[in-house]
Amino acid sequence: MKECGNACDLKTCFLCKLCLPEWLPALAVQKRNFEVKKGELIFKEGDAVNGIYFVHKGSFKVHKSWDKDKELIIRFARSADIIGHMGLGKRLLYPVSATALEPSVVCYLEIAFFEATLKVNTELAYQLIRFLANELDDSHRSMRDLAHMSVKARIAQAFISLHQQFGIDEQGFIDVEISRQDISSFAGTTYETLFKVLNEFAKQSILTLTGRKIFIADHLKLQEIVNNDH
Amino acid sequence: MKECGNACDLKTCFLCKLCLPEWLPALAVQKRNFEVKKGELIFKEGDAVNGIYFVHKGSFKVHKSWDKDKELIIRFARSADIIGHMGLGKRLLYPVSATALEPSVVCYLEIAFFEATLKVNTELAYQLIRFLANELDDSHRSMRDLAHMSVKARIAQAFISLHQQFGIDEQGFIDVEISRQDISSFAGTTYETLFKVLNEFAKQSILTLTGRKIFIADHLKLQEIVNNDH
DNA sequence: CGGATATTTGACCCTGCTCAACTGGCGTGG
DNA sequence: CCACGCCAGTTGAGCAGGGTCAAATATCCG
């Protein structure tokens, strides 16, 4: 992670958009920008909390590990998303890790400065509350899915979520490059099981995964697989 | 749910404690108090969001259903806890239900008034952010546990969580009355499986469950069961 | 070209869910 | 007072979803 010049224009990220004009100069002084290489961690589980990050360019996975070679991907983050907001709680150590999926750029603020900003900027605090409430809702939904849905339905749901979050590119592929390992960790299953389900989906012309690009051929059938699990 | 007089003294609940003195008169006017019978819902999944609740007395389960006769208990709430904060997100319908575990009393505020309070009271907004960040952390931990822990370890963890949240009474029992059905829904397993594990725990003198009261005989062994699962 | 790493597949087996039977109160009506 | 049904609590048998392991194949890279 290498510090770099000011790539963020102070208007596109979640934070900057909500800042009062008079606050922007202070922000410009405090804010630091970092280039992150693909696969690099910006922080990992157990690191001391020092600040909060805003994705300016690129994408990240936020994950919790288990057993050294097992992990669960909690969520993905892309341009304009926040990472490291868990540091706002009473916990002094990050409970999750954040890893770049591609070369990325992040803005960084020390937690003390960010908290000072929150106490001054009511609108920012209010929007952060809304954001956290939505995150919590998503997280609860994932809990229920992990507890009650079949692996096949969870995998289908994982692809639907990826599609919603990243959208599609000109060729119709989901606009993200992601390893199978990561997809299985996101769906809460194993690499091998993902495979078998993926073959099934391909055979039924629902979805294909070539290289690291995902193409959803039949959104309806995919949704049906999720629904039929009830 | 029956409206009742002002039981809350405006000082004990999460909200009131953080309110500025000059705001308390307005709060006293807006606030409504309700008695809730055991087993009664204060809202259910799919209801339109109208307000936010603070538990004044009693305890609640917050749960998400699946399949009519299956549910997952997301969390419990007791005196001074918030319920219904999910309504602060962009969602217009509650994504969970809240059911009283015992006769309880709640304070209620319309969401619009609460939001107005948030925008005026920076300290309240800040504390709410901290609260939500902690909830999110707990929720992520639960996701990982549901994905990777064995049922036995999850059940052990469920009892540890109950102990932490409710504490113990004079006789050493966990200070809450809870059905086996609810315990299994909290641990993310079935009624029958909970039984078999419970027998095992009793045989090993780790924990007994008589009626609706839980007694943890060996905290260390219980924690070991959770740890050994890694 | 050879070793290391990723992909793909098959065989096996264990956890834990399902279902159904059994128990033991408890209320009700004959 | 007993017989009956009913319900919650309890236990056991069976089975399948999906995780584990290992082998076979492909791909990468120095």
Coordinates of C-alpha atoms in Angstrom, one line a residue, chain A residues 78-224:
Chain A
R78 CA -16.6 -0.8 -4.8
S79 CA -16.2 2.8 -5.7
A80 CA -17.7 5.2 -3.2
D81 CA -18.2 2.5 -0.6
I82 CA -17.0 2.7 3.0
I83 CA -14.5 0.2 4.5
G84 CA -13.5 0.0 8.1
H85 CA -16.6 1.5 9.7
M86 CA -16.6 -1.4 12.2
G87 CA -13.9 0.5 13.9
L88 CA -16.5 3.0 15.1
G89 CA -17.8 0.5 17.6
K90 CA -16.3 -0.2 21.0
R91 CA -13.9 -2.7 19.5
L92 CA -10.3 -1.7 19.3
L93 CA -9.3 -4.3 16.7
Y94 CA -10.8 -4.8 13.2
P95 CA -13.0 -7.8 13.3
V96 CA -12.6 -8.4 9.6
S97 CA -10.0 -8.1 6.8
A98 CA -10.2 -6.1 3.6
T99 CA -8.4 -7.3 0.5
A100 CA -8.3 -5.6 -3.0
L101 CA -9.7 -7.6 -5.8
E102 CA -8.0 -5.4 -8.4
P103 CA -5.6 -2.5 -8.3
S104 CA -7.4 0.2 -6.3
V105 CA -7.2 3.6 -4.7
V106 CA -8.6 4.4 -1.3
C107 CA -9.0 7.6 0.7
Y108 CA -8.0 7.3 4.4
L109 CA -9.0 9.3 7.4
E110 CA -7.8 8.8 11.0
I111 CA -10.7 7.6 13.1
A112 CA -10.4 10.6 15.6
F113 CA -10.7 13.1 12.8
F114 CA -13.6 11.2 11.2
E115 CA -15.4 11.1 14.6
A116 CA -14.9 14.8 15.0
T117 CA -16.4 15.3 11.6
L118 CA -19.4 13.2 12.6
K119 CA -20.0 15.4 15.6
V120 CA -20.0 18.5 13.5
N121 CA -21.8 17.3 10.4
T122 CA -25.3 16.2 11.3
E123 CA -26.2 15.2 7.8
L124 CA -23.2 13.0 7.5
A125 CA -24.0 11.3 10.8
Y126 CA -27.5 10.8 9.7
Q127 CA -26.5 9.3 6.4
L128 CA -24.0 7.0 8.1
I129 CA -26.8 5.8 10.4
R130 CA -28.9 5.0 7.4
F131 CA -26.0 3.2 5.8
L132 CA -25.3 1.1 8.9
A133 CA -29.0 0.2 9.2
N134 CA -29.0 -1.1 5.7
E135 CA -25.8 -3.0 6.2
L136 CA -27.4 -4.6 9.3
D137 CA -30.4 -5.6 7.4
D138 CA -28.3 -7.2 4.7
S139 CA -26.3 -9.0 7.3
H140 CA -29.4 -10.4 9.0
R141 CA -30.7 -11.6 5.7
S142 CA -27.5 -13.4 5.1
M143 CA -27.7 -15.0 8.6
R144 CA -31.1 -16.4 7.8
D145 CA -29.9 -17.6 4.4
L146 CA -26.9 -19.4 5.9
A147 CA -29.1 -21.0 8.5
H148 CA -32.0 -22.2 6.3
M149 CA -31.2 -22.1 2.6
S150 CA -29.7 -25.0 0.6
V151 CA -26.2 -24.6 -0.8
K152 CA -27.6 -24.4 -4.4
A153 CA -30.0 -21.6 -3.5
R154 CA -27.2 -19.8 -1.6
I155 CA -25.0 -20.0 -4.7
A156 CA -27.8 -18.7 -6.9
Q157 CA -28.4 -15.8 -4.4
A158 CA -24.7 -15.0 -4.4
F159 CA -24.7 -14.5 -8.1
I160 CA -27.8 -12.4 -7.9
S161 CA -26.1 -10.2 -5.3
L162 CA -23.0 -9.8 -7.4
H163 CA -25.1 -8.8 -10.3
Q164 CA -27.0 -6.2 -8.3
Q165 CA -23.8 -4.7 -6.8
F166 CA -21.5 -4.7 -9.8
G167 CA -23.9 -4.5 -12.7
I168 CA -22.9 -5.8 -16.2
D169 CA -20.3 -4.6 -18.7
E170 CA -20.8 -4.1 -22.5
Q171 CA -20.6 -7.8 -23.2
G172 CA -23.2 -8.7 -20.6
F173 CA -20.8 -10.1 -18.1
I174 CA -21.0 -9.1 -14.4
D175 CA -18.6 -6.2 -14.1
V176 CA -16.2 -7.8 -11.6
E177 CA -13.3 -10.3 -11.8
I178 CA -13.6 -12.8 -9.0
S179 CA -12.1 -16.2 -8.3
R180 CA -14.1 -19.3 -7.7
Q181 CA -12.6 -19.6 -4.3
D182 CA -14.0 -16.2 -3.5
I183 CA -17.4 -17.0 -4.8
S184 CA -17.6 -20.1 -2.7
S185 CA -16.5 -18.2 0.4
F186 CA -19.2 -15.6 -0.4
A187 CA -21.9 -18.3 -0.7
G188 CA -20.7 -20.0 2.4
T189 CA -19.7 -23.3 0.9
T190 CA -16.7 -25.2 -0.4
Y191 CA -14.8 -24.8 -3.7
E192 CA -15.7 -28.3 -4.8
T193 CA -19.4 -28.0 -4.1
L194 CA -19.5 -24.7 -6.0
F195 CA -18.1 -26.5 -8.9
K196 CA -20.8 -29.2 -9.0
V197 CA -23.5 -26.6 -8.8
L198 CA -21.9 -24.5 -11.4
N199 CA -21.9 -27.5 -13.8
E200 CA -25.5 -28.0 -13.2
F201 CA -26.3 -24.3 -13.9
A202 CA -24.3 -24.4 -17.1
K203 CA -26.1 -27.6 -18.2
Q204 CA -29.4 -25.9 -17.7
S205 CA -28.2 -22.7 -19.5
I206 CA -28.8 -20.6 -16.5
L207 CA -25.3 -19.2 -15.9
T208 CA -21.7 -19.7 -17.2
L209 CA -18.4 -18.9 -15.6
T210 CA -15.5 -18.6 -18.0
G211 CA -12.2 -17.6 -16.5
R212 CA -13.1 -15.0 -14.0
K213 CA -16.1 -13.6 -15.8
I214 CA -19.7 -14.4 -14.9
F215 CA -22.5 -14.4 -17.4
I216 CA -26.1 -14.9 -16.3
A217 CA -28.1 -16.3 -19.1
D218 CA -31.4 -16.8 -17.3
H219 CA -32.2 -14.4 -14.4
L220 CA -35.6 -15.8 -14.0
K221 CA -34.5 -19.4 -13.5
L222 CA -31.8 -18.2 -11.1
Q223 CA -34.4 -16.4 -9.0
E224 CA -36.6 -19.4 -9.1

